[in-house]
Coordinates of C-alpha atoms and ligand atoms in Angstrom, one line a residue:
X61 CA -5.4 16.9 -43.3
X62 CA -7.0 19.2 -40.8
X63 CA -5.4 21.0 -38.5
X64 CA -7.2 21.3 -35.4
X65 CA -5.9 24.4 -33.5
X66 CA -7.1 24.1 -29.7
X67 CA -6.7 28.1 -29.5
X68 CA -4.2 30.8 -31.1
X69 CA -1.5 29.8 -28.9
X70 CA -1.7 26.1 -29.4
X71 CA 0.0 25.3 -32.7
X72 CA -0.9 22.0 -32.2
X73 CA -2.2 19.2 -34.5
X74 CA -5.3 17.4 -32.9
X75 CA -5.5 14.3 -35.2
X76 CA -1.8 13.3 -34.6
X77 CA -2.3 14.1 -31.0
X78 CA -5.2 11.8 -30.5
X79 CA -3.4 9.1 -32.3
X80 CA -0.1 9.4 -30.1
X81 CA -2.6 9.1 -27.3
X82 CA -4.0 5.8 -28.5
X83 CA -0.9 4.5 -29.6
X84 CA 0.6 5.5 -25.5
X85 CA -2.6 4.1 -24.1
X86 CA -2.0 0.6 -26.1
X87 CA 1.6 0.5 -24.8
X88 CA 0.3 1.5 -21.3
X89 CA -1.9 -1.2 -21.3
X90 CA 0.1 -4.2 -22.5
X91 CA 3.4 -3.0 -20.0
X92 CA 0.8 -3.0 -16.9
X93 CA -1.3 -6.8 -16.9
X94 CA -1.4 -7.1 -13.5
X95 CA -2.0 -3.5 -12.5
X96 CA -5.0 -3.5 -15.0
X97 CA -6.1 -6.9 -13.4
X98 CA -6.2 -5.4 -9.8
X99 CA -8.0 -2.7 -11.1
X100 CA -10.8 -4.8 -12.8
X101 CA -11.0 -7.4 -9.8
X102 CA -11.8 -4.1 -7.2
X103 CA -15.2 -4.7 -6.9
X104 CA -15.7 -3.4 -3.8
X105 CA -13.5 0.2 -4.3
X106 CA -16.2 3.3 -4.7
X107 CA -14.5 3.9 -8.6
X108 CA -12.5 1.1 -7.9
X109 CA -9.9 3.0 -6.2
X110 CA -9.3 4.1 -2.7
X111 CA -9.8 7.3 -3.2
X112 CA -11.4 8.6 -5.9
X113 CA -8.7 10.6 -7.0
X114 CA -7.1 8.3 -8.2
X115 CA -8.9 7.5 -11.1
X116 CA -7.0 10.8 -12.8
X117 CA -4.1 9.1 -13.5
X118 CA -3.9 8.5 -17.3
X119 CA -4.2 5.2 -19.3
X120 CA -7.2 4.1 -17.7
X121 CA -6.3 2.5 -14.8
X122 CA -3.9 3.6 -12.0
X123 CA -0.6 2.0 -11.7
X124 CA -0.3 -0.6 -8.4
X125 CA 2.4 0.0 -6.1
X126 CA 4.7 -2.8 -5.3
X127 CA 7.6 -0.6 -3.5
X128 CA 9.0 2.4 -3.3
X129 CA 12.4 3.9 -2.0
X130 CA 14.3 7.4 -2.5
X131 CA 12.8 8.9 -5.7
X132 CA 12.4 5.4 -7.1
X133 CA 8.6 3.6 -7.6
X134 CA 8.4 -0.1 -8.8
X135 CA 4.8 -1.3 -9.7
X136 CA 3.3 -5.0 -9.4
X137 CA 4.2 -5.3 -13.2
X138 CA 8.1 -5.2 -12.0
X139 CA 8.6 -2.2 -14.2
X140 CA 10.9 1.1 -11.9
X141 CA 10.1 5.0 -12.5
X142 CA 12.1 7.9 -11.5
X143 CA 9.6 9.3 -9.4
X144 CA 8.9 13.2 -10.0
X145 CA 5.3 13.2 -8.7
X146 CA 6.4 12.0 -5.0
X147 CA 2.9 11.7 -3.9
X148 CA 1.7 15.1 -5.1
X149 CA 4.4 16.9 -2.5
X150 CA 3.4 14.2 0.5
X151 CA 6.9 12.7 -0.5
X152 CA 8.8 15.6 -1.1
X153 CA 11.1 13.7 1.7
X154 CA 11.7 10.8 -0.5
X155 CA 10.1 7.7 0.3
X156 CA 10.7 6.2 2.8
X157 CA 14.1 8.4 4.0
X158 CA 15.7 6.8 6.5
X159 CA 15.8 8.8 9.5
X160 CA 11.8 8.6 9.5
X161 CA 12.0 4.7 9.0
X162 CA 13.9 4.6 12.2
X163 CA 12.1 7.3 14.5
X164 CA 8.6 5.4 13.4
X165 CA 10.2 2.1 14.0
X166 CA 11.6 3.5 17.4
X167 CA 8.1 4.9 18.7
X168 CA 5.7 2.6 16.9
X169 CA 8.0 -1.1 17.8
X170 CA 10.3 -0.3 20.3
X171 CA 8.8 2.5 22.5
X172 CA 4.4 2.0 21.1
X173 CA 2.1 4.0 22.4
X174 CA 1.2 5.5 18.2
X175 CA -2.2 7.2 19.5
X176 CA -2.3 7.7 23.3
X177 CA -4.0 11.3 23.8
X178 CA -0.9 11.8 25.8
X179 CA 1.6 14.7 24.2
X180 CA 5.3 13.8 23.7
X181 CA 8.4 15.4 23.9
X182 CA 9.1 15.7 20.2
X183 CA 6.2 18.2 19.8
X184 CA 7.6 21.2 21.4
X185 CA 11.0 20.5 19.1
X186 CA 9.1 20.5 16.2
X187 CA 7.1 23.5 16.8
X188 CA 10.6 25.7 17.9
X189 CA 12.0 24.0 14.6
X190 CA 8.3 25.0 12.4
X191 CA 8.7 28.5 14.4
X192 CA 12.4 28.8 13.7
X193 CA 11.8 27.9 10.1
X194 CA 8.6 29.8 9.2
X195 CA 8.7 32.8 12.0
X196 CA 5.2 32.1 13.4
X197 CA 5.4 31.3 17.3
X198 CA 2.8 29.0 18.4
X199 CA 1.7 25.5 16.7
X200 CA -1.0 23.0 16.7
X201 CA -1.0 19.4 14.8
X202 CA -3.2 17.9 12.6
X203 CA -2.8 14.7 10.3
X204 CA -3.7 16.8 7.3
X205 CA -3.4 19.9 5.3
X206 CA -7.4 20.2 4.6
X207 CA -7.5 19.8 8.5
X208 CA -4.7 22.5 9.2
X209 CA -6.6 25.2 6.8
X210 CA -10.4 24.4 8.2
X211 CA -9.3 24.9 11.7
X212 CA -7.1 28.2 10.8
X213 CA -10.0 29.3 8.9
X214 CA -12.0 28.6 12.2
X215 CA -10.0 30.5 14.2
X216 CA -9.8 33.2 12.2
X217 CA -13.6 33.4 12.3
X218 CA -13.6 33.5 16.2
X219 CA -10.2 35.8 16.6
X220 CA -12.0 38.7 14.5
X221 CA -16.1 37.5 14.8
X222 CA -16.0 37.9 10.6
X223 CA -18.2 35.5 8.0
X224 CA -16.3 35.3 5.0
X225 CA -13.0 33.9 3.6
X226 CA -10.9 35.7 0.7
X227 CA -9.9 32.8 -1.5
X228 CA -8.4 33.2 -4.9
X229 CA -9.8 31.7 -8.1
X230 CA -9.0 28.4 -9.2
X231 CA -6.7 27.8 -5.7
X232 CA -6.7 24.7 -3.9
X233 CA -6.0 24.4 -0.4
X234 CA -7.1 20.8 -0.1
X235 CA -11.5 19.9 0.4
X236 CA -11.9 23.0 2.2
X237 CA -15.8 24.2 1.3
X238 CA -14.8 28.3 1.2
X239 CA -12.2 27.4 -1.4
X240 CA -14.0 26.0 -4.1
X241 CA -15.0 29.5 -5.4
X242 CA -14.0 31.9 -9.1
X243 CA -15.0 35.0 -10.0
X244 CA -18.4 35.1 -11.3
X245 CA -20.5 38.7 -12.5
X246 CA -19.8 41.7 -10.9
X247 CA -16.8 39.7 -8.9
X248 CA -19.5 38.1 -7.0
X249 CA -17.9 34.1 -5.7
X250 CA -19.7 31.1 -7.8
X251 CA -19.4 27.8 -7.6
X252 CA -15.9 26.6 -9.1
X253 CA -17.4 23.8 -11.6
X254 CA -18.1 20.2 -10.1
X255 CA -18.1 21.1 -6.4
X256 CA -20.1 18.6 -5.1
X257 CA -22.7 18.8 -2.6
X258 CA -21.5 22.3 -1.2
X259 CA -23.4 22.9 2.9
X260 CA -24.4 26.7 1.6
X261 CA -24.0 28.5 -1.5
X262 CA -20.1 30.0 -1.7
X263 CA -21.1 33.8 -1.9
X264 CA -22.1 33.0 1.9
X265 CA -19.0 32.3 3.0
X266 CA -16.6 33.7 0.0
X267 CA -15.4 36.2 -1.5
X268 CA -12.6 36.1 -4.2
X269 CA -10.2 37.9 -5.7
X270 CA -7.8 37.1 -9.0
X271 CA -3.9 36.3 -8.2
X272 CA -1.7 39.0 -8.6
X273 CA -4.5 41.6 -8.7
X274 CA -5.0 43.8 -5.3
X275 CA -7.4 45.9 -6.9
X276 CA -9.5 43.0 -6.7
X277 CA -8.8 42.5 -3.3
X278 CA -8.9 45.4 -2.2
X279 CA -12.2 45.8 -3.8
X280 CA -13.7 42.7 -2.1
X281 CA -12.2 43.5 1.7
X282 CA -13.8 47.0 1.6
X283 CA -17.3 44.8 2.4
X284 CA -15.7 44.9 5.8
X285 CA -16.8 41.2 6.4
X286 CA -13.9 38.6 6.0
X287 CA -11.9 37.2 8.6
X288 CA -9.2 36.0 6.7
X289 CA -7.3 36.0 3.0
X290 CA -6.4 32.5 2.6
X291 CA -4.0 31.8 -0.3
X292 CA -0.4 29.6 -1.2
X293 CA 2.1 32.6 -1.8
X294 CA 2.2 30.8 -5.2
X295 CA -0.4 29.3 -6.9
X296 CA 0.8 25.3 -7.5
X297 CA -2.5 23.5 -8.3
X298 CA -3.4 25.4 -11.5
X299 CA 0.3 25.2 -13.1
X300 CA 2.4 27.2 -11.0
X301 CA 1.6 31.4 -10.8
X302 CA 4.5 33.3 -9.3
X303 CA 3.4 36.5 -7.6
X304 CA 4.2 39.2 -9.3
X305 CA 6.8 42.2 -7.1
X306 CA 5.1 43.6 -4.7
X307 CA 2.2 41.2 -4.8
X308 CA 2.3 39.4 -1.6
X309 CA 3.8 42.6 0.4
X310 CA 0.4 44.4 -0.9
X311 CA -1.8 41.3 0.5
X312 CA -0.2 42.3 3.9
X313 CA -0.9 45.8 3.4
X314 CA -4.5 45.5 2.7
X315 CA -5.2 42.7 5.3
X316 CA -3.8 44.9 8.0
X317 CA -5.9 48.1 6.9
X318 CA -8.8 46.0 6.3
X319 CA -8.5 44.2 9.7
X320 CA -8.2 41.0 8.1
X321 CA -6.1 38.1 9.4
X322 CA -3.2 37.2 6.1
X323 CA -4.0 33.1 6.4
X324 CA -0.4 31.5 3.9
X325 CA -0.8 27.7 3.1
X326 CA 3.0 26.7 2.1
X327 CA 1.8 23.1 1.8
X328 CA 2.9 22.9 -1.7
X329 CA 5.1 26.1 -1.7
X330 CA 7.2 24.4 0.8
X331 CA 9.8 23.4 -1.9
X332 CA 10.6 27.1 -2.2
X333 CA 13.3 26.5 0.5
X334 CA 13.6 25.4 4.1
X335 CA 11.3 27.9 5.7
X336 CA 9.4 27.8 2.1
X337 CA 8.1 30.9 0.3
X338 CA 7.7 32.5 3.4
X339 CA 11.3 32.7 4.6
X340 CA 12.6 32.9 1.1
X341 CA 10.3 36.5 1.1
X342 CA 10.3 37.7 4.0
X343 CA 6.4 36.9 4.3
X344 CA 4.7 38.0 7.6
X345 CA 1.4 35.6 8.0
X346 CA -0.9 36.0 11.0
X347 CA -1.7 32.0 10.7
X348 CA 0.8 29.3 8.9
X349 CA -0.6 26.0 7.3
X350 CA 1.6 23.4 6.1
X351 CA 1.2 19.0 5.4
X352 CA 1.7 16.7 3.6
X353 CA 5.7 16.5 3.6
X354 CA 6.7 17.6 6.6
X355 CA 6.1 13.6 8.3
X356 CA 8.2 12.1 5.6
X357 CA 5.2 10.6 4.7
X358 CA 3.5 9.7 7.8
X359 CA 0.1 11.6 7.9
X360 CA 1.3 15.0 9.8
X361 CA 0.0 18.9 8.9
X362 CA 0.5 21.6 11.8
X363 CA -0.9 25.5 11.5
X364 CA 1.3 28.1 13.2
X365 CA -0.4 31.6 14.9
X366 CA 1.3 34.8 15.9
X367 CA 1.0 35.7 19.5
X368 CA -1.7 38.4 18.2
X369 CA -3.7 35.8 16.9
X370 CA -3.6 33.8 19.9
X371 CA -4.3 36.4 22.1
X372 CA -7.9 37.5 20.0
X373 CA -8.6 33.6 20.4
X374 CA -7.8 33.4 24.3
X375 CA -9.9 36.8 24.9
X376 CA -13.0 35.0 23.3
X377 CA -15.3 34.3 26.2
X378 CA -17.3 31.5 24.4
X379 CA -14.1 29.7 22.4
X380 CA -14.3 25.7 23.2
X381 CA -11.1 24.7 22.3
X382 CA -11.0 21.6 23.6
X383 CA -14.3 19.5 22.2
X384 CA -17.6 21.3 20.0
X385 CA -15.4 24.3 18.7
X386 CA -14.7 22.4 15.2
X387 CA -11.1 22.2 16.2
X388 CA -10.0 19.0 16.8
X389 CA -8.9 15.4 15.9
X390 CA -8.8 12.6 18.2
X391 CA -5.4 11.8 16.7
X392 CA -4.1 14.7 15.8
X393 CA -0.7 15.4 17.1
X394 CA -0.4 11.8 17.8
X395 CA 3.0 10.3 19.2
X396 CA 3.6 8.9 15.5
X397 CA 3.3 11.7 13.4
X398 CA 4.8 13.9 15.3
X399 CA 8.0 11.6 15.8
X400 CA 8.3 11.9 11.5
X401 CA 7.9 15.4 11.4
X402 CA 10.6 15.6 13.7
X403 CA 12.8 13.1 12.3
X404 CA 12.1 14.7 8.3
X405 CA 12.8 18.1 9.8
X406 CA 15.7 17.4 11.5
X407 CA 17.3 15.3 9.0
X408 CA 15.9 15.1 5.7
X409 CA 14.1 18.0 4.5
X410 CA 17.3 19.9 5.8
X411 CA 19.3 23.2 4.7
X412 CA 21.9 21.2 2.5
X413 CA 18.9 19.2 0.9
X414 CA 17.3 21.9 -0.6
X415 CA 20.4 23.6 -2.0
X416 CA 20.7 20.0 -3.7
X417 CA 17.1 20.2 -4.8
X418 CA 16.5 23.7 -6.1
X419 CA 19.3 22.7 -8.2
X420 CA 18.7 19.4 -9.4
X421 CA 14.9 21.7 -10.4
X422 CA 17.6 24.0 -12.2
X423 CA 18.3 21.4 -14.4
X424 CA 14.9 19.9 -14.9
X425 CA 13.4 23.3 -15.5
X426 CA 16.2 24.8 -18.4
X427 CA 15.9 20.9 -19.7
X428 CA 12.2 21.1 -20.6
X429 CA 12.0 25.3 -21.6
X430 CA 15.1 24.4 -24.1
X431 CA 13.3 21.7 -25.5
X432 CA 10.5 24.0 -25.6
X433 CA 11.6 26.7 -26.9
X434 CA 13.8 24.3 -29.7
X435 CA 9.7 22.5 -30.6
X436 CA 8.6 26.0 -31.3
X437 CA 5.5 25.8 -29.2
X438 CA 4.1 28.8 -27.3
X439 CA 4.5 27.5 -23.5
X440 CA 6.3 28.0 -20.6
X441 CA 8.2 25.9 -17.6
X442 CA 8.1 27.5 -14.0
X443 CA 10.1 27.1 -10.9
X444 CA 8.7 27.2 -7.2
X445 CA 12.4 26.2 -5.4
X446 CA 12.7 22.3 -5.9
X447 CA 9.2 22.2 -8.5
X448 CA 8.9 22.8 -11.5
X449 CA 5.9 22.6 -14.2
X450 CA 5.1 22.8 -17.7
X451 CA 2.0 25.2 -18.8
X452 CA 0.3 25.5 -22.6
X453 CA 0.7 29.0 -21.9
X454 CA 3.3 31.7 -22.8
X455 CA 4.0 33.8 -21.1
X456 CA 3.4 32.1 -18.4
X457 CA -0.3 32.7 -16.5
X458 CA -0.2 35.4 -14.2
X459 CA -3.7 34.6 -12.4
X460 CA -5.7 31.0 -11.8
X461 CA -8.2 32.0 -14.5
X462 CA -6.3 32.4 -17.7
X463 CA -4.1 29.3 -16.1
X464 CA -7.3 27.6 -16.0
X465 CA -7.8 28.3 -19.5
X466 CA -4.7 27.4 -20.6
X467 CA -5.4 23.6 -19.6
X468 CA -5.3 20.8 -21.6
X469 CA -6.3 17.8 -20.5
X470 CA -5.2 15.9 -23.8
X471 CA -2.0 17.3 -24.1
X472 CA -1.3 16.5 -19.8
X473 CA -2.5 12.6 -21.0
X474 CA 0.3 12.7 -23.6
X475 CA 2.9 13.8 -22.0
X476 CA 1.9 11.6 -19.0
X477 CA 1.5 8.6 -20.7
X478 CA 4.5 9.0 -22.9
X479 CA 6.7 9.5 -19.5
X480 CA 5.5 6.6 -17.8
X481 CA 5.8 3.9 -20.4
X482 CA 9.5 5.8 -20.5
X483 CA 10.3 5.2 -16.5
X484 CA 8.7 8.7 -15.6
X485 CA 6.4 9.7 -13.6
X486 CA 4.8 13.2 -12.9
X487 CA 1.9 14.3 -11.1
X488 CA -1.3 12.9 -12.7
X489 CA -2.7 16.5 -11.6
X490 CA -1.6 18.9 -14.7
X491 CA 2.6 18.8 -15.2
X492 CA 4.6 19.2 -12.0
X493 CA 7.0 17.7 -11.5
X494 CA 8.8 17.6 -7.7
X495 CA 12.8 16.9 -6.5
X496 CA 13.5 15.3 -2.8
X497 CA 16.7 15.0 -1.3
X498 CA 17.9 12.1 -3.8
X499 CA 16.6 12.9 -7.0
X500 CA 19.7 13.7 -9.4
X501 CA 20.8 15.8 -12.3
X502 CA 20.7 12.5 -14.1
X503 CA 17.3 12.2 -13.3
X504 CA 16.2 15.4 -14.3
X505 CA 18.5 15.4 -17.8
X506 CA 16.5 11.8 -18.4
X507 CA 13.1 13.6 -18.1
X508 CA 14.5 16.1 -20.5
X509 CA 15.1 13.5 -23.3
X510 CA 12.1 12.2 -22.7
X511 CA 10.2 15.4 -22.9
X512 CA 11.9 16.4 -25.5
X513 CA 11.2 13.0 -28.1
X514 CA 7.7 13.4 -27.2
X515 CA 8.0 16.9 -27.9
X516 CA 9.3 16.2 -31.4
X517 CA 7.2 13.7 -32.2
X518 CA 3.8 16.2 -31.5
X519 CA 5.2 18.5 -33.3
X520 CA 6.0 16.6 -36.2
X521 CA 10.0 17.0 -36.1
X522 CA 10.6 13.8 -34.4
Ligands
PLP11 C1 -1.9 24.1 -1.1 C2 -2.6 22.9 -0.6 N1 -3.1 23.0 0.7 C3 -3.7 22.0 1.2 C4 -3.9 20.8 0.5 C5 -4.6 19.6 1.1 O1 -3.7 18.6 1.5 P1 -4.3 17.2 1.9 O2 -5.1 16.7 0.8 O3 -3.2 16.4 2.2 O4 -5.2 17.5 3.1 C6 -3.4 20.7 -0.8 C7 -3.6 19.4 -1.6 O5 -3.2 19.3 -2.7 C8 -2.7 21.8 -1.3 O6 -2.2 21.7 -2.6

């Protein structure tokens, strides 16, 4: 028997992994007919999906959707998961919460008008609410979170007349072109791997540091050229990477001596609390991007400026806000949208419900580092408020490159797989794992069984 070691830290067994793999795949396939059938049959689907995407869930084909409610999916093979992926964070509300149900029903069957050009009421409550919440004064609405962070990165361009963007390795702040940068020689910004098609390459646009690093920041604002540092105040889309102390209060130290707007995307980060990270830390961004959850699942981002900001933008003789200035959206802040994001805000993604789901994450999180920690295996689980994630690292990564290299994508199949033939379901995209307002400590002590048999089984001691 061989043992193949993936690296030092991975204790283990390749041959029994890939067999586990094959023997989940077989299961997957014989529990899902009419999901595979769909799939096969979708002739027509670039990938046969609707968005390429999502080809990456595991087992070949992508589970069809039949219904979903609360934290609870059922698929057209009749078969019900405890949902923990929610939509990658666009369902962090729950689906479908009811509150939203109503205020779409009410403005889409009662009241219409969806998409009129014409602003309503409801978006001045939900910008006090996002202003109250997050401390930035002034909003804007956009349908998505790659929207909200291409037009802040815009603005940051015309507010201080600067080329470049400071992005972080192996962040993600949705298909934003500037982003898709790591460190290459000499700290220069390459090409992340398998960004397609890029307009220019990234060193004209980027420059990039490492998380949790301000030397490296600091070294790459001294060029004197970028408008903005645009970064989550935790990494989530390369296993989660806490800030260190001090880390995010130095970003705002060297973005206000380098004359460089601090740009925080608390899209993801969001389940750090009501206000998200920034509330919970006292953060002090110049521009505020959030989506996905915050319409409850109706299509809805918004971006936030301080007054400062809006002033630089006002001054700028030449700024067309209104039509060839790249800010825009012919539905954006649509009657719709911003009719969920008020209802979620105001009665779902509330004060109470994040107490319940921080602890609920509590669970979930102790749950799978026990059953760690009991397998013997070098990793770690980390908690971001109401998300939590597994990484084949310990400790756990403290920058996006060595969490890049501590990704497996066998090992994310595995544990995927094994969940969802169990009634799981994480994020297809590494191991997060996400609690809305009605996910339960039952829930999260069930993924911990779970994770725990396929645990023991890996490592040989189930
Ligand atoms: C931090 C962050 N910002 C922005 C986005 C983009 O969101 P969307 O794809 O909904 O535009 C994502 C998507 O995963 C994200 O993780």
């Amino acid at each position: 028997m061989t043992l193949g070691w993936h690296s030092r830290q991975m204790p283990v067994e390749r041959a029994r992994l890939r067999s586990l793999i094959a023997r989940e795949r077989a299961s997957y396939a014989v529990a899902h007919p009419r999901s595979s059938d769909l799939f096969r049959a979708a002739d027509h689907l670039f990938g046969r999906v609707p968005m390429t995407w999502m080809a990456k869930w595991s087992g070949g084909f992508p589970l069809y959707l039949e219904r979903a409610l609360g934290n609870r999916i059922v698929d057209v093979d009749g078969r019900e998961y405890v949902d923990f992926a929610l939509g990658d964070t666009g369902a962090m509300a729950g689906h479908s919460p009811k509150p939203v149900v109503d205020a779409v029903a009410e403005r889409l069957e009662q009241l219409g008008g969806a998409t009129t050009m014409l602003p309503t009421a409801d978006a001045e409550w939900v910008g006090a609410e996002l202003s109250r919440r997050f401390g930035v004064p002034l909003w804007s609405f956009t349908l998505t979170a790659t929207d909200a962070n291409r037009w802040a990165i815009r603005l940051a361009r015309l507010a201080t007349g600067r080329p470049k963007i400071l992005t972080f390795a192996y962040c993600y702040h949705g298909s934003v072109d500037e982003a898709f940068a790591v460190v290459g020689p000499g700290g220069a910004a390459v090409s992340r791997a398998g960004n397609a098609g890029a307009p220019v390459p990234v060193r004209m646009t980027t420059r990039v540091a490492e998380f949790n690093d301000l030397g490296s920041v600091e070294a790459q604002l001294a060029h004197g050229d970028v408008a903005a540092i645009l970064t989550e105040p935790a990494l989530t889309n390369i296993g989660i990477v806490l800030p260190e102390p001090g880390f995010m209060e130095g970003l705002h130290e060297l973005a206000g001596r380098f004359g460089t707007l601090l740009v925080i995307d608390e899209t993801h980060t969001f389940s750090a609390g009501p206000g998200g990270a920034t509330q919970l830390w006292g953060l002090r961004p110049d521009i505020l991007v959030i989506g996905k959850s915050i319409g409850g699942g109706i299509p809805s981002g918004a971006y936030g400026i301080s007054r400062d900001v809006a002033h630089m933008i006002e001054e700028h003789p030449e700024a067309d806000l209104i039509d060839v200035g790249g800010v825009g959206g012919t539905l954006a802040g649509n009657a719709l949208s911003v009719a969920a994001m008020r209802a979620t805000l105001e009665h779902v993604l509330t004060e109470e419900a994040f107490t319940h789901m921080v602890d609920v994450a509590t669970v979930f999180t102790r749950g799978a580092q026990d059953a760690v920690d009991r397998a013997g295996v070098p990793w770690s689980v980390s908690q971001l408020g109401a998300r939590s994630e597994y990484r084949f690292a310990s400790p756990a990564p403290r920058d996006g490159s060595s969490s890049a290299a501590a990704g497996d994508e066998d090992l994310d199949e595995y544990f995927h797989l094994s969940l969802v033939n169990r009634g799981v379901l994480i994020t297809p995209f590494h191991n997060m794992a996400l609690m809305c307002p009605v996910t339960s400590r039952d829930d999260a002590q069930l993924h911990t069984r779970l994770f725990a048999d396929a645990l023991d089984e890996l490592v040989g001691t189930g």
